[in-house]
Amino acid sequence: MTHRFPVKEIAVQSGLSTATVDRVLNNRAHVSPQTRRRVQDAIAELTRQESQLAARGRRFFIDLVAEAPVRFTRQIQQATEAVLAEFRPAALRPRFTFAETMSAEETGAIVERILRRGSQGVCLKARNTVETRRAVRQLEDKGIPVVTIFTDIPDIDRLAYVGLNNEKAGRTAAYLMQKLLKEDDRTLLTTLSQHSFQGEEDRFRAFRSELRRLRPELELIDASGGGGLSPATALGVRDKLHGVKAISGVYSMGGGNLAILRALDAAGIEPGVFIAHDLDEDNLELLRAEKLSLVLYHDLRADMRLAFRHLLAFHGVGEPPRASESDIQVVTPLNIPGDI
């Protein structure tokens, strides 16, 4: 049994003798399951107490950097602020840097600013580009840990990724889509904000692969690249609809769903199935109006809680979480969570 506490300290915490604790730790015979459990519980209690002592009075400045539409960054900020009190006695001080689009130069400037003022960690939602990978390596070289959130950058030495398993989300969307479509449906529309967001790209590839297996006759029209922003998304969809008479289903991986629906409506097209991601204000309104069939949702508060646990563990406060992927929840107009 691995531990970092003296036998005498474990014995005091558990109320057992040092000889009994020694037998348990060395996995010797003639130890009851109840006694083994008491020693395990004592070690867990000592670990928690040690974490609390290490955290007491310490401040951790954590930078949250995200490229996303305002409707989503607003959710990130709300989720972050909702979980801060859970980490007391440590004081987490988030600093938010959000933009709807970030150029390579802007990303570099943000990193330079973080390096100058220092940081105990960065939670990053960014495109998987050469410039972003270079910026993350700069942070890591200075001992600043990086947790990627919601979209991963797997080719870097980041501390952890927190968010949906995006491949699983894409396969789930394909399964639900083919169950909801009619037998004679033939054409689907897919949209990503940008293919360079690794999470959305993983969703797209998994969706396409699974759908080809389940319904190989279906045609996919990809209208990606609008950044999840309404004007660009609407323009991209309109461009792809020339000569298209019917769209049976839509899988929107990057948002901008009001714009997508308006572009479809302007073309006289009403899809029978519309699957989206996230419960932002737009999607909640569209769900309640039954304009969306369902939303694949994950609790951003749980995600931010996991991200902060990874960063604190890096600094010796608490243990890192064993799992970092969010559960996928399927939300319809009839089961919208009440705490959104």
Short mmCIF file of N, CA and C in Angstrom, two decimals, residues 5-75:
data_model
loop_
_atom_site.label_atom_id
_atom_site.label_comp_id
_atom_site.label_asym_id
_atom_site.label_seq_id
_atom_site.Cartn_x
_atom_site.Cartn_y
_atom_site.Cartn_z
N PHE A 5 3.25 8.63 4.85
CA PHE A 5 3.12 8.99 6.25
C PHE A 5 3.81 7.96 7.14
N PRO A 6 4.40 8.39 8.26
CA PRO A 6 5.01 7.43 9.18
C PRO A 6 3.97 6.46 9.75
N VAL A 7 4.42 5.25 10.06
CA VAL A 7 3.51 4.24 10.62
C VAL A 7 2.85 4.75 11.89
N LYS A 8 3.63 5.44 12.72
CA LYS A 8 3.09 5.94 13.99
C LYS A 8 1.94 6.93 13.75
N GLU A 9 2.09 7.78 12.71
CA GLU A 9 1.06 8.77 12.41
C GLU A 9 -0.21 8.09 11.90
N ILE A 10 -0.06 7.06 11.07
CA ILE A 10 -1.22 6.30 10.58
C ILE A 10 -1.90 5.58 11.74
N ALA A 11 -1.10 5.05 12.66
CA ALA A 11 -1.66 4.35 13.81
C ALA A 11 -2.50 5.29 14.67
N VAL A 12 -2.01 6.50 14.91
CA VAL A 12 -2.77 7.47 15.71
C VAL A 12 -4.07 7.83 15.00
N GLN A 13 -3.99 8.04 13.69
CA GLN A 13 -5.19 8.43 12.93
C GLN A 13 -6.23 7.32 12.90
N SER A 14 -5.76 6.06 12.81
CA SER A 14 -6.69 4.93 12.68
C SER A 14 -7.13 4.35 14.02
N GLY A 15 -6.38 4.65 15.10
CA GLY A 15 -6.70 4.06 16.39
C GLY A 15 -6.22 2.63 16.53
N LEU A 16 -5.30 2.21 15.67
CA LEU A 16 -4.75 0.85 15.71
C LEU A 16 -3.32 0.91 16.24
N SER A 17 -2.77 -0.24 16.55
CA SER A 17 -1.38 -0.29 17.00
C SER A 17 -0.45 -0.16 15.81
N THR A 18 0.80 0.25 16.10
CA THR A 18 1.78 0.36 15.02
C THR A 18 2.06 -1.00 14.40
N ALA A 19 2.02 -2.06 15.20
CA ALA A 19 2.27 -3.40 14.68
C ALA A 19 1.17 -3.81 13.70
N THR A 20 -0.07 -3.48 14.04
CA THR A 20 -1.18 -3.83 13.14
C THR A 20 -1.08 -3.03 11.84
N VAL A 21 -0.76 -1.75 11.95
CA VAL A 21 -0.62 -0.92 10.76
C VAL A 21 0.51 -1.46 9.87
N ASP A 22 1.61 -1.85 10.51
CA ASP A 22 2.73 -2.41 9.75
C ASP A 22 2.32 -3.67 8.99
N ARG A 23 1.51 -4.55 9.63
CA ARG A 23 1.06 -5.76 8.95
C ARG A 23 0.20 -5.42 7.73
N VAL A 24 -0.65 -4.41 7.88
CA VAL A 24 -1.51 -4.02 6.77
C VAL A 24 -0.68 -3.44 5.63
N LEU A 25 0.25 -2.55 5.96
CA LEU A 25 1.04 -1.87 4.93
C LEU A 25 1.93 -2.84 4.16
N ASN A 26 2.35 -3.89 4.82
CA ASN A 26 3.23 -4.87 4.18
C ASN A 26 2.48 -6.10 3.69
N ASN A 27 1.12 -5.98 3.72
CA ASN A 27 0.26 -7.02 3.15
C ASN A 27 0.54 -8.40 3.75
N ARG A 28 0.68 -8.43 5.10
CA ARG A 28 0.93 -9.69 5.78
C ARG A 28 -0.39 -10.40 6.08
N ALA A 29 -0.29 -11.64 6.45
CA ALA A 29 -1.48 -12.46 6.70
C ALA A 29 -2.15 -12.08 8.02
N HIS A 30 -3.35 -12.62 8.19
CA HIS A 30 -4.13 -12.48 9.43
C HIS A 30 -4.53 -11.03 9.70
N VAL A 31 -4.96 -10.36 8.65
CA VAL A 31 -5.50 -9.00 8.77
C VAL A 31 -6.91 -9.02 8.23
N SER A 32 -7.88 -8.58 9.02
CA SER A 32 -9.27 -8.61 8.57
C SER A 32 -9.53 -7.50 7.56
N PRO A 33 -10.56 -7.69 6.71
CA PRO A 33 -10.91 -6.62 5.75
C PRO A 33 -11.27 -5.31 6.45
N GLN A 34 -11.92 -5.41 7.62
CA GLN A 34 -12.29 -4.20 8.36
C GLN A 34 -11.05 -3.41 8.81
N THR A 35 -10.03 -4.15 9.28
CA THR A 35 -8.79 -3.50 9.72
C THR A 35 -8.08 -2.85 8.55
N ARG A 36 -8.03 -3.57 7.43
CA ARG A 36 -7.39 -3.02 6.23
C ARG A 36 -8.11 -1.73 5.79
N ARG A 37 -9.44 -1.74 5.87
CA ARG A 37 -10.22 -0.57 5.50
C ARG A 37 -9.92 0.60 6.43
N ARG A 38 -9.76 0.34 7.74
CA ARG A 38 -9.45 1.42 8.69
C ARG A 38 -8.12 2.08 8.36
N VAL A 39 -7.14 1.28 7.96
CA VAL A 39 -5.84 1.84 7.60
C VAL A 39 -5.96 2.65 6.31
N GLN A 40 -6.68 2.12 5.33
CA GLN A 40 -6.88 2.85 4.07
C GLN A 40 -7.59 4.18 4.32
N ASP A 41 -8.62 4.16 5.15
CA ASP A 41 -9.36 5.39 5.45
C ASP A 41 -8.47 6.39 6.17
N ALA A 42 -7.61 5.90 7.08
CA ALA A 42 -6.71 6.80 7.82
C ALA A 42 -5.74 7.49 6.88
N ILE A 43 -5.20 6.73 5.92
CA ILE A 43 -4.27 7.33 4.94
C ILE A 43 -5.00 8.37 4.09
N ALA A 44 -6.23 8.06 3.68
CA ALA A 44 -7.00 9.02 2.89
C ALA A 44 -7.28 10.29 3.70
N GLU A 45 -7.60 10.13 4.98
CA GLU A 45 -7.86 11.30 5.83
C GLU A 45 -6.61 12.15 6.00
N LEU A 46 -5.47 11.49 6.20
CA LEU A 46 -4.22 12.23 6.34
C LEU A 46 -3.87 12.97 5.05
N THR A 47 -4.15 12.35 3.93
CA THR A 47 -3.87 13.00 2.64
C THR A 47 -4.71 14.26 2.48
N ARG A 48 -6.02 14.17 2.84
CA ARG A 48 -6.89 15.35 2.74
C ARG A 48 -6.42 16.45 3.69
N GLN A 49 -6.04 16.07 4.90
CA GLN A 49 -5.58 17.07 5.86
C GLN A 49 -4.31 17.76 5.39
N GLU A 50 -3.42 16.96 4.80
CA GLU A 50 -2.17 17.51 4.27
C GLU A 50 -2.46 18.50 3.15
N SER A 51 -3.43 18.16 2.30
CA SER A 51 -3.79 19.04 1.19
C SER A 51 -4.35 20.36 1.71
N GLN A 52 -5.20 20.27 2.74
CA GLN A 52 -5.80 21.48 3.30
C GLN A 52 -4.73 22.38 3.92
N LEU A 53 -3.76 21.77 4.61
CA LEU A 53 -2.69 22.55 5.22
C LEU A 53 -1.83 23.21 4.14
N ALA A 54 -1.58 22.45 3.05
CA ALA A 54 -0.78 23.00 1.96
C ALA A 54 -1.49 24.14 1.26
N ALA A 55 -2.82 24.09 1.24
CA ALA A 55 -3.60 25.10 0.52
C ALA A 55 -3.88 26.34 1.36
N ARG A 56 -3.84 26.19 2.69
CA ARG A 56 -4.32 27.27 3.56
C ARG A 56 -3.59 28.58 3.30
N GLY A 57 -4.39 29.58 2.94
CA GLY A 57 -3.84 30.91 2.76
C GLY A 57 -3.13 31.13 1.44
N ARG A 58 -3.03 30.10 0.60
CA ARG A 58 -2.30 30.26 -0.66
C ARG A 58 -3.22 30.80 -1.76
N ARG A 59 -2.68 31.66 -2.58
CA ARG A 59 -3.41 32.19 -3.71
C ARG A 59 -2.84 31.61 -5.00
N PHE A 60 -3.75 31.27 -5.90
CA PHE A 60 -3.35 30.70 -7.17
C PHE A 60 -3.99 31.52 -8.29
N PHE A 61 -3.14 32.21 -9.04
CA PHE A 61 -3.64 32.99 -10.17
C PHE A 61 -3.67 32.07 -11.40
N ILE A 62 -4.87 31.88 -11.93
CA ILE A 62 -5.07 30.97 -13.05
C ILE A 62 -5.63 31.76 -14.23
N ASP A 63 -4.99 31.62 -15.37
CA ASP A 63 -5.42 32.33 -16.57
C ASP A 63 -6.30 31.43 -17.43
N LEU A 64 -7.47 31.94 -17.80
CA LEU A 64 -8.36 31.24 -18.71
C LEU A 64 -8.35 31.98 -20.04
N VAL A 65 -7.87 31.29 -21.06
CA VAL A 65 -7.72 31.88 -22.39
C VAL A 65 -8.57 31.07 -23.35
N ALA A 66 -9.50 31.73 -24.03
CA ALA A 66 -10.40 30.99 -24.91
C ALA A 66 -10.76 31.81 -26.14
N GLU A 67 -10.71 31.15 -27.29
CA GLU A 67 -11.25 31.69 -28.53
C GLU A 67 -12.60 31.04 -28.76
N ALA A 68 -13.66 31.82 -28.63
CA ALA A 68 -15.02 31.29 -28.77
C ALA A 68 -16.00 32.45 -28.82
N PRO A 69 -17.19 32.22 -29.38
CA PRO A 69 -18.22 33.26 -29.35
C PRO A 69 -18.56 33.67 -27.92
N VAL A 70 -19.05 34.88 -27.77
CA VAL A 70 -19.36 35.42 -26.45
C VAL A 70 -20.35 34.53 -25.70
N ARG A 71 -21.32 33.94 -26.43
CA ARG A 71 -22.32 33.12 -25.75
C ARG A 71 -21.68 31.94 -25.02
N PHE A 72 -20.51 31.45 -25.53
CA PHE A 72 -19.85 30.32 -24.88
C PHE A 72 -18.85 30.78 -23.82
N THR A 73 -18.09 31.84 -24.10
CA THR A 73 -17.15 32.32 -23.08
C THR A 73 -17.90 32.83 -21.85
N ARG A 74 -19.10 33.35 -22.05
CA ARG A 74 -19.91 33.76 -20.89
C ARG A 74 -20.22 32.54 -20.02
N GLN A 75 -20.50 31.40 -20.66
CA GLN A 75 -20.76 30.18 -19.91
C GLN A 75 -19.50 29.71 -19.16
#
